[in-house]
mmCIF file of C-alpha atoms in Angstrom:
data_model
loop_
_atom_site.group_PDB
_atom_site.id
_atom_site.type_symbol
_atom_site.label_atom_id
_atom_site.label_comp_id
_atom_site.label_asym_id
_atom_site.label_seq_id
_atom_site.Cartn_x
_atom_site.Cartn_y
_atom_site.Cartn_z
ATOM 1 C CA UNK A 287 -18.220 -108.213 -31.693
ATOM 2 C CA UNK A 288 -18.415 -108.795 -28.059
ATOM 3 C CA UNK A 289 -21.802 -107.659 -26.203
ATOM 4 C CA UNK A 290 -20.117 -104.936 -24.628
ATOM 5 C CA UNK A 291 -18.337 -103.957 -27.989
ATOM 6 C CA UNK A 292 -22.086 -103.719 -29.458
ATOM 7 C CA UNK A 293 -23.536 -101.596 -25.857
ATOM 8 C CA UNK A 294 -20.956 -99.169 -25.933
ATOM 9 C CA UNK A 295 -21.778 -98.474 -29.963
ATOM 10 C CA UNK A 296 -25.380 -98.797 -29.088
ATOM 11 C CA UNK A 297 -24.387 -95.796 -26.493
ATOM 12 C CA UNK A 298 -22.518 -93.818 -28.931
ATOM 13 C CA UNK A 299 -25.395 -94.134 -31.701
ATOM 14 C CA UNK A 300 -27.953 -92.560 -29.290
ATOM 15 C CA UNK A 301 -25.474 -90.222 -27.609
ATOM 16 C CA UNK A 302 -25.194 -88.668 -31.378
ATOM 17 C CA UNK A 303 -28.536 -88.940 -32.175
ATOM 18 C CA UNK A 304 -29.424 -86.913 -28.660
ATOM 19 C CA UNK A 305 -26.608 -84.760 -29.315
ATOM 20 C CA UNK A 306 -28.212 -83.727 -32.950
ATOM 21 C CA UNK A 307 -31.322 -83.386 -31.999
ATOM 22 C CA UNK A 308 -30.683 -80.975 -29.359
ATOM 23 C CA UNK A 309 -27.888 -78.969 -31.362
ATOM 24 C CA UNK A 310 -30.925 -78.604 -34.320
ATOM 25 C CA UNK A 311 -33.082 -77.416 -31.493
ATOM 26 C CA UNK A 312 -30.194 -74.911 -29.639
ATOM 27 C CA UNK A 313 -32.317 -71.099 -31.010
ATOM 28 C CA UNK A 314 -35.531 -72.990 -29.607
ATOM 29 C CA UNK A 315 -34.003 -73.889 -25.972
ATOM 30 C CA UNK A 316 -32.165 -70.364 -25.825
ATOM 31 C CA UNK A 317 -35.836 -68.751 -26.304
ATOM 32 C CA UNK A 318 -37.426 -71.002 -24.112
ATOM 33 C CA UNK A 319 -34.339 -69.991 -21.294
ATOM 34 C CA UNK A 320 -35.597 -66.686 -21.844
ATOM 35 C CA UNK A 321 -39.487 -67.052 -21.476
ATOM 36 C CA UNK A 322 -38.683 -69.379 -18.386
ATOM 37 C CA UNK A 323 -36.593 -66.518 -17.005
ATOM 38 C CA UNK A 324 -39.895 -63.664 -17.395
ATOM 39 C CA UNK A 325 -42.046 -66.373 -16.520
ATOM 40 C CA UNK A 326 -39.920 -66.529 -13.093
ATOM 41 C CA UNK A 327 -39.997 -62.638 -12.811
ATOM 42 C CA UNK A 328 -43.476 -62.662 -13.448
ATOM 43 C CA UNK A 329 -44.363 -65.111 -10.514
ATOM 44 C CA UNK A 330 -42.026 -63.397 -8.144
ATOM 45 C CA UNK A 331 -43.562 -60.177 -8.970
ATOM 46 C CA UNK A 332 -47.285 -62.166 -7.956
ATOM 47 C CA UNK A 333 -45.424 -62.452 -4.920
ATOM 48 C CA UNK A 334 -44.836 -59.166 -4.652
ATOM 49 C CA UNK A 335 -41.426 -59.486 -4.546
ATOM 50 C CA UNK A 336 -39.098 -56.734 -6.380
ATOM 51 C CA UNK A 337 -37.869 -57.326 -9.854
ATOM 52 C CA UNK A 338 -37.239 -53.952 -11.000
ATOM 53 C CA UNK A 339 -33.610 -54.817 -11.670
ATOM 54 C CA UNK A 340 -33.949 -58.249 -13.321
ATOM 55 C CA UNK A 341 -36.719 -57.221 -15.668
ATOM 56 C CA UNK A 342 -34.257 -54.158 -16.719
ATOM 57 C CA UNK A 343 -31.889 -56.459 -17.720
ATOM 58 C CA UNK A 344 -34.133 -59.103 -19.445
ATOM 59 C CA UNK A 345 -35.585 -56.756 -21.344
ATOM 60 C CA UNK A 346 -31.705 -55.292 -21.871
ATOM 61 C CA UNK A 347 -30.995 -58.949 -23.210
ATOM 62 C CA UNK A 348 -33.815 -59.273 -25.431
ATOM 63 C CA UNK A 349 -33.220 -56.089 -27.603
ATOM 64 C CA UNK A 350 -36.287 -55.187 -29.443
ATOM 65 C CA UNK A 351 -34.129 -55.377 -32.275
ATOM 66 C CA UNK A 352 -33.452 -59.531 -31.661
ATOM 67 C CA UNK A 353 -36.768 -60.406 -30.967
ATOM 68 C CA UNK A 354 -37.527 -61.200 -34.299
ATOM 69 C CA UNK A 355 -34.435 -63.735 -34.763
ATOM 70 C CA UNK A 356 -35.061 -65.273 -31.474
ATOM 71 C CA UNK A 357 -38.756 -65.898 -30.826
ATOM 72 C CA UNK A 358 -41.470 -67.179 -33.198
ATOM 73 C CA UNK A 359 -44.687 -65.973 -33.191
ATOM 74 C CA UNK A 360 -46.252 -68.241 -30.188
ATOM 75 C CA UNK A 361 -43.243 -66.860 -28.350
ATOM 76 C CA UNK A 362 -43.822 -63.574 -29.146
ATOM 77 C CA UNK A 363 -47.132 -64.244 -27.592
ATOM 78 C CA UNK A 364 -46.365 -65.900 -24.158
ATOM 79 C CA UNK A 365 -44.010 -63.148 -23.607
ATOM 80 C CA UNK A 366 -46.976 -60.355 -24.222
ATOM 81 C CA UNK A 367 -48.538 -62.440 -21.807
ATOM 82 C CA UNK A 368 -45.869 -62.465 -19.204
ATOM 83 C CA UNK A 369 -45.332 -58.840 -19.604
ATOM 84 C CA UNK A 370 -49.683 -58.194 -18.920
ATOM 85 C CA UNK A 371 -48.769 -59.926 -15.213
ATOM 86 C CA UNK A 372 -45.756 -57.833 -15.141
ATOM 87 C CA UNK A 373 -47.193 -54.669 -15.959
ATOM 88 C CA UNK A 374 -50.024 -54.843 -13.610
ATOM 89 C CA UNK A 375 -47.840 -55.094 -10.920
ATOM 90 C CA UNK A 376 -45.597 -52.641 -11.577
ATOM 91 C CA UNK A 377 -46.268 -49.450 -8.977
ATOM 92 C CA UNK A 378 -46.690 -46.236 -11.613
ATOM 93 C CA UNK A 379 -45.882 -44.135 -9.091
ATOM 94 C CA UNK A 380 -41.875 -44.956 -9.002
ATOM 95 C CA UNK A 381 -39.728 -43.293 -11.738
ATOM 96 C CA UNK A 382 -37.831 -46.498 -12.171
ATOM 97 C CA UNK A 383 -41.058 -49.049 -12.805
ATOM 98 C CA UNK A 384 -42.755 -46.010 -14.506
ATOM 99 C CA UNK A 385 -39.604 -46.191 -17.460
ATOM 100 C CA UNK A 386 -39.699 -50.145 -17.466
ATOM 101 C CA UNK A 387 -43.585 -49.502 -18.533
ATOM 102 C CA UNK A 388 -42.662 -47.732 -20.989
ATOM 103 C CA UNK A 389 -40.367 -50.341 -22.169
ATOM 104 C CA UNK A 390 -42.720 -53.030 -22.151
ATOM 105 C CA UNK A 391 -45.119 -50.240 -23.558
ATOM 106 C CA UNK A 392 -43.212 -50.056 -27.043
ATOM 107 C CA UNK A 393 -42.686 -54.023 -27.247
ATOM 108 C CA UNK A 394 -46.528 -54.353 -27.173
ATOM 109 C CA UNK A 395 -46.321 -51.674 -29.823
ATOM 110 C CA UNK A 396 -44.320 -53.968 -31.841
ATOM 111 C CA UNK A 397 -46.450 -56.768 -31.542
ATOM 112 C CA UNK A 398 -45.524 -58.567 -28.505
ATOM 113 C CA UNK A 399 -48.843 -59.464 -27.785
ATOM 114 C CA UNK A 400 -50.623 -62.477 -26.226
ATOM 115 C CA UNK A 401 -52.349 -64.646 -28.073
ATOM 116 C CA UNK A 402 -55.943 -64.506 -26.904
ATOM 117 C CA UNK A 403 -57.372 -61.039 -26.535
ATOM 118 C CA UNK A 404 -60.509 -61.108 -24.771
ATOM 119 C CA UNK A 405 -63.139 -58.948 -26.385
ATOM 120 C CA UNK A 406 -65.989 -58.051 -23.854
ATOM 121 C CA UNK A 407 -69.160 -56.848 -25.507
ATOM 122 C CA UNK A 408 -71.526 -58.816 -23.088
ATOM 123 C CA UNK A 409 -74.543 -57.175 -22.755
ATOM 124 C CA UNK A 410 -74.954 -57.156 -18.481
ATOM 125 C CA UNK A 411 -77.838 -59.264 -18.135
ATOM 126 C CA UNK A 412 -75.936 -61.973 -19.881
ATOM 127 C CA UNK A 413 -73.160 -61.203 -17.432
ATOM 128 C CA UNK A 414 -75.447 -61.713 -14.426
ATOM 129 C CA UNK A 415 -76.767 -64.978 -15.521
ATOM 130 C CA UNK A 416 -73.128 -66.392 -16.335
ATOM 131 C CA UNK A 417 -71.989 -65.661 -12.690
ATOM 132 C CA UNK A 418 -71.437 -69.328 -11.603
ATOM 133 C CA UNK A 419 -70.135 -70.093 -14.734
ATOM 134 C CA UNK A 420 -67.312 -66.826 -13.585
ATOM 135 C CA UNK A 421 -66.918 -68.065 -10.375
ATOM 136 C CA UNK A 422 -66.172 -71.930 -11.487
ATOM 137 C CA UNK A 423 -63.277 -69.718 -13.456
ATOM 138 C CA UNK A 424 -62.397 -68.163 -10.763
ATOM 139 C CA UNK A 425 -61.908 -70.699 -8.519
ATOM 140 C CA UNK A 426 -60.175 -72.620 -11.068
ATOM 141 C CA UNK A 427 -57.792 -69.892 -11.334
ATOM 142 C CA UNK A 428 -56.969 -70.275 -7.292
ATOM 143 C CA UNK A 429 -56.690 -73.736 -7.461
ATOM 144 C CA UNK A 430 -53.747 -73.309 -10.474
ATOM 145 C CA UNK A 431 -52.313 -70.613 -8.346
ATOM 146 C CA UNK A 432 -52.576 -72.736 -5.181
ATOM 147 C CA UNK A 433 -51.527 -75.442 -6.758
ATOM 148 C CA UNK A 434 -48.302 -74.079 -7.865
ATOM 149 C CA UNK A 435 -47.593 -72.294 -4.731
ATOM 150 C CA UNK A 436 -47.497 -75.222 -2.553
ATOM 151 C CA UNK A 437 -44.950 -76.640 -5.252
ATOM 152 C CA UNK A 438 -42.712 -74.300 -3.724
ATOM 153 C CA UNK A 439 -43.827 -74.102 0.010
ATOM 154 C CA UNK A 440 -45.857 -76.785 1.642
ATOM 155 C CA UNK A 441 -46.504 -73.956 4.624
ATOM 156 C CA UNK A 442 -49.974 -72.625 4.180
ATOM 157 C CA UNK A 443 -48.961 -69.623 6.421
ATOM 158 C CA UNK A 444 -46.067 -68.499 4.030
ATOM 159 C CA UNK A 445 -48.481 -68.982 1.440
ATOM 160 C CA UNK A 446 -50.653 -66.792 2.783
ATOM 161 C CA UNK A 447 -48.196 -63.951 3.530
ATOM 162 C CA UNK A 448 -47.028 -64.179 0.080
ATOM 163 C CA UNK A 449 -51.325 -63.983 -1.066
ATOM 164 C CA UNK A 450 -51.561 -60.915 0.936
ATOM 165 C CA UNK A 451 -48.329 -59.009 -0.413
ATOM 166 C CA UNK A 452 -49.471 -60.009 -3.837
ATOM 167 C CA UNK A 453 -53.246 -58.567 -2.982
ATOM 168 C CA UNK A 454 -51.600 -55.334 -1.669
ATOM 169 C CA UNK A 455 -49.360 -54.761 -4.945
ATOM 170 C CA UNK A 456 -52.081 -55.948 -7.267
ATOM 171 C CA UNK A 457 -55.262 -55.171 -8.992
ATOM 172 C CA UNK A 458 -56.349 -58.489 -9.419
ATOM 173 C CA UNK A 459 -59.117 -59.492 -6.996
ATOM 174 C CA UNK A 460 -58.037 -63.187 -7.260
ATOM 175 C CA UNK A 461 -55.813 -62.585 -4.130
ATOM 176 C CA UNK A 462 -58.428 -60.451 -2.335
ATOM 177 C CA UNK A 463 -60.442 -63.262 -2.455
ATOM 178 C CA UNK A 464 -58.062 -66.056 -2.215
ATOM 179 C CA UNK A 465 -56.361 -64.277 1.300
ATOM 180 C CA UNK A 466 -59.627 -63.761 2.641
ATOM 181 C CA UNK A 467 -60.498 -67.745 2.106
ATOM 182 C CA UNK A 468 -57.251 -68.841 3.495
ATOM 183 C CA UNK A 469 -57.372 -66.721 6.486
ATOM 184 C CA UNK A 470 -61.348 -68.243 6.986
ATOM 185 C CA UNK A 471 -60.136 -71.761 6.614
ATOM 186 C CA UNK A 472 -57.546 -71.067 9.234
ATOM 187 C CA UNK A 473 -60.167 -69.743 11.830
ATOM 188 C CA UNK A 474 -62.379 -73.027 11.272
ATOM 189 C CA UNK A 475 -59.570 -75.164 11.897
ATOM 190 C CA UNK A 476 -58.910 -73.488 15.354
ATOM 191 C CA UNK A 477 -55.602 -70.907 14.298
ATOM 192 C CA UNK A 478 -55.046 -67.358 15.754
ATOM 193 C CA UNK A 479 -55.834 -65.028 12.343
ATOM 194 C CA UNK A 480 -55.552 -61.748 13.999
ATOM 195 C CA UNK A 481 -52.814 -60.410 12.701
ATOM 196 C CA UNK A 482 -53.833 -61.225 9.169
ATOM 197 C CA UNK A 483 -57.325 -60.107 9.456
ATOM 198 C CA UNK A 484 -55.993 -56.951 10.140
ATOM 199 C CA UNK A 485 -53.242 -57.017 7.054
ATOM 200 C CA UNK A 486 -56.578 -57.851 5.133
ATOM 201 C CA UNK A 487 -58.488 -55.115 6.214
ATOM 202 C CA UNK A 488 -56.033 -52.777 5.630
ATOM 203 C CA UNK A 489 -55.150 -53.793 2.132
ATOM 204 C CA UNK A 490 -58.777 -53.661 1.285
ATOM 205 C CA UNK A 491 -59.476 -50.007 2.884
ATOM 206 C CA UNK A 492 -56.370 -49.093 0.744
ATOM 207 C CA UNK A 493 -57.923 -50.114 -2.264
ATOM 208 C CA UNK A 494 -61.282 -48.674 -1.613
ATOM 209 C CA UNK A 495 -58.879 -45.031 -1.542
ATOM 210 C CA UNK A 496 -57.667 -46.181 -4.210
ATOM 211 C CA UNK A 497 -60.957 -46.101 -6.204
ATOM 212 C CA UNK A 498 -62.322 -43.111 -4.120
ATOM 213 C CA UNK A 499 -59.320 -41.331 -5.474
ATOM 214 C CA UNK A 500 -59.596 -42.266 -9.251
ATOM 215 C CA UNK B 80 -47.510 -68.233 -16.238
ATOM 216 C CA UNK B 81 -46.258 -70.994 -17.962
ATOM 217 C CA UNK B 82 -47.265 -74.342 -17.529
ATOM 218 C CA UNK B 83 -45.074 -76.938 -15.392
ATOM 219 C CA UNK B 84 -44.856 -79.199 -17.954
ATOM 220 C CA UNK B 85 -42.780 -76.799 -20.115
ATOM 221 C CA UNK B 86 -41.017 -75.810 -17.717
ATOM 222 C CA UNK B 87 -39.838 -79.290 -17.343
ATOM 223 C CA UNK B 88 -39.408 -79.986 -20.878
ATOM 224 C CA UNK B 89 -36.986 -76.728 -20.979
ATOM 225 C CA UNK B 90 -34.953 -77.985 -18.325
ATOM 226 C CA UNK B 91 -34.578 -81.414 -19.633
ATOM 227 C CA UNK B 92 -33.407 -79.921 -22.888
ATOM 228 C CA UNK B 93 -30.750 -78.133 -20.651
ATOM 229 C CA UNK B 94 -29.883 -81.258 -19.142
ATOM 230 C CA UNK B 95 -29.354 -83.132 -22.345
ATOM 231 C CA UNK B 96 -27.017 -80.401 -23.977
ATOM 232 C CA UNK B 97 -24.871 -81.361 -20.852
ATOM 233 C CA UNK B 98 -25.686 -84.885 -21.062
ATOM 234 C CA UNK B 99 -27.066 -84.978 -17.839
ATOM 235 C CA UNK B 100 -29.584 -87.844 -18.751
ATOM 236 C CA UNK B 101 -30.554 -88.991 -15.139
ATOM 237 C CA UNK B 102 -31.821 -85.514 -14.931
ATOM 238 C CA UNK B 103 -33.497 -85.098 -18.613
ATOM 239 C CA UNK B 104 -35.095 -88.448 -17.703
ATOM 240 C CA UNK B 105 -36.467 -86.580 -14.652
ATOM 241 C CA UNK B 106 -37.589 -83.620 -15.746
ATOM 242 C CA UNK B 107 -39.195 -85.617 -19.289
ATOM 243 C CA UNK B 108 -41.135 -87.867 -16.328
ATOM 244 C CA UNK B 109 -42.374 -84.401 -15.172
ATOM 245 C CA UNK B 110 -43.327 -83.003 -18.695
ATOM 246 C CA UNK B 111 -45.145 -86.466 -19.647
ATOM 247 C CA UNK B 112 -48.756 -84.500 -21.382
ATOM 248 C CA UNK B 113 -45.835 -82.544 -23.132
ATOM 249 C CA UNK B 114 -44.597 -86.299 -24.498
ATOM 250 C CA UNK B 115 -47.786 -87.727 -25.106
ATOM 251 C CA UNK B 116 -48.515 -85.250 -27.471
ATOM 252 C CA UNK B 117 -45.526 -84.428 -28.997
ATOM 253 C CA UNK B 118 -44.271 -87.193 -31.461
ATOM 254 C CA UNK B 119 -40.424 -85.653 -31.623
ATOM 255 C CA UNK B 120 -40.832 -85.078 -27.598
ATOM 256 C CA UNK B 121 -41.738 -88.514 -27.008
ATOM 257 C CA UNK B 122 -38.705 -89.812 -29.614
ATOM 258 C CA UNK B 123 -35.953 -87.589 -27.258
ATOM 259 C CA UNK B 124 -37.556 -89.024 -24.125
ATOM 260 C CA UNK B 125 -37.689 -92.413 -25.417
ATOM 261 C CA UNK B 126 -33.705 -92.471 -27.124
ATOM 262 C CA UNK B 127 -33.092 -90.774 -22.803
ATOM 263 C CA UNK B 128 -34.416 -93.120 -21.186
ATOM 264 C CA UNK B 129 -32.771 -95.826 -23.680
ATOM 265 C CA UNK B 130 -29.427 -94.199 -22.850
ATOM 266 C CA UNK B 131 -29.900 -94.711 -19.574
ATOM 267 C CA UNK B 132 -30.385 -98.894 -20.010
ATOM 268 C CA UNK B 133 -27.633 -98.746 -22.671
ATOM 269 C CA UNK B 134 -25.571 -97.407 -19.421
ATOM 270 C CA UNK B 135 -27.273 -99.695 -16.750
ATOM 271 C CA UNK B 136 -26.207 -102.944 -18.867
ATOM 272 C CA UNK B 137 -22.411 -101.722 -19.660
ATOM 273 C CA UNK B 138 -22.004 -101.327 -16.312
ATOM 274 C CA UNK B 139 -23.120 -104.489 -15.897
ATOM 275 C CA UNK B 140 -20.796 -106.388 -18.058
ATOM 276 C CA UNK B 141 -18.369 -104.588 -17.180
ATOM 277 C CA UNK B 142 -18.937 -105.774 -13.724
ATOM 278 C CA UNK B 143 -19.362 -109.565 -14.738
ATOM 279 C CA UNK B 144 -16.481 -108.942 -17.004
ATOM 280 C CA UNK B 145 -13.921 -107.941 -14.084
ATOM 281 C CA UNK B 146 -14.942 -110.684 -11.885
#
């Protein structure tokens, strides 16, 4: 057998191998498709962007009545997850998010769940005296989120602009926080901030409505 | 959100059902705590990149062959 002859069997050996491996694995990557598509939805909706229509059809695809072919249990988890981010950002006031909270409402009341549910029974003194060890978590948390922002814009401006929509459509005070740090770093390093001091101010009055109202 | 690493990992699996190895190789560089820890992971990687050689060194021969 010529070296060639013995490369291009070499070739077709792995090339079936590969091929096996990934048709035994097909149900997994099909899931995973899935999960990677909420998992997109759920960081344009951080972004504040609208995603009425592709949630309606994800969750169109993934009939309650499939979920328990398709996803396993860990699955089942990181989509109850996904949905938590989804849900929270989801404006009750709109008849058409209002119905696709009420969808994700009876999946959770099938079980789609995540994974770690954090009980709080922490008496408040305990609270006060873990502070730093909150904010080390919380800054954590930016840095992930920063991290993975500039993977997809190396402008700190766009970032920012994206920070503040997500602050205005969300309850988490991550991107409160996160905005207002941005916007500070900006002004130390000599940039004009007006416009987004005033974005910030105006998303935070909002919010303090908000909680005057409820 | 999930973590970029899986995210990777997905995608090369996506690559390698259209045996789009250059690209699984990629996207396995990207998902490498995923195929440190992951004995079958590390396997598919490993048999990728090998692929990848396999083609390097036919084309190779092939080259030395026609002149």
């Amino acid at each position: 057998m010529t070296r060639l002859e013995t490369l291009k069997k070499l070739e077709s050996k792995l090339e079936c191998f590969i091929d096996r491996v990934v048709a035994s694995e097909v149900g997994r990557i099909e899931a995973l498709r899935q999960i990677d598509t909420l998992d997109d939805i759920a960081r344009d909706s951080l972004r504040g962007r609208h995603i009425n229509t592709r949630l309606g059809r994800w969750l169109a695809e993934n009939n309650r009545g499939f979920v328990n072919e398709r996803f396993d249990r860990d699955h089942k988890s990181r989509i109850g997850a996904l949905f938590n981010e989804i849900r929270s950002g989801l404006d009750s006031a709109d008849f058409e998010s209002r119905k696709l909270v009420d969808e994700i409402d009876s999946w959770r009341d099938k079980g789609i769940v995540p994974k770690r549910k954090l009980v709080l029974k922490i008496k408040p003194e305990i609270r006060v005296r873990n502070i730093a060890t909150h904010f080390q978590e919380f800054m954590s948390k930016e840095s992930e989120y920063i991290e993975a922002e500039f993977k997809r814009s190396p402008h700190l401006l766009s970032i920012l602009d994206d920070v503040l929509k997500s602050a205005d459509a969300k309850s988490d005070p991550m991107f409160l926080h996160l905005a207002g740090s941005i916007v500070y770093y900006l002004k130390i390093n000599g940039y004009k901030i007006g416009p987004y001091v005033k974005r910030l101010k105006q998303i935070e009055q909002s919010r303090a409505e908000k909680v005057d109202a409820s | 959100m999930l973590p970029e690493p899986e995210k990777a990992y997905l995608k090369a699996l996506v690559a390698l059902q259209n045996k789009n190895y250059a690209a699984a190789s990629g996207y396995f560089k990207i998902a490498e705590n995923l195929v440190a820890d992951n004995a079958e992971i590390r396997i598919l990687a490993e048999a990728t990149d090998t692929i990848l050689a396999v083609h390097d060194e036919i084309a190779e021969t092939e080259n030395v062959t026609r002149n």
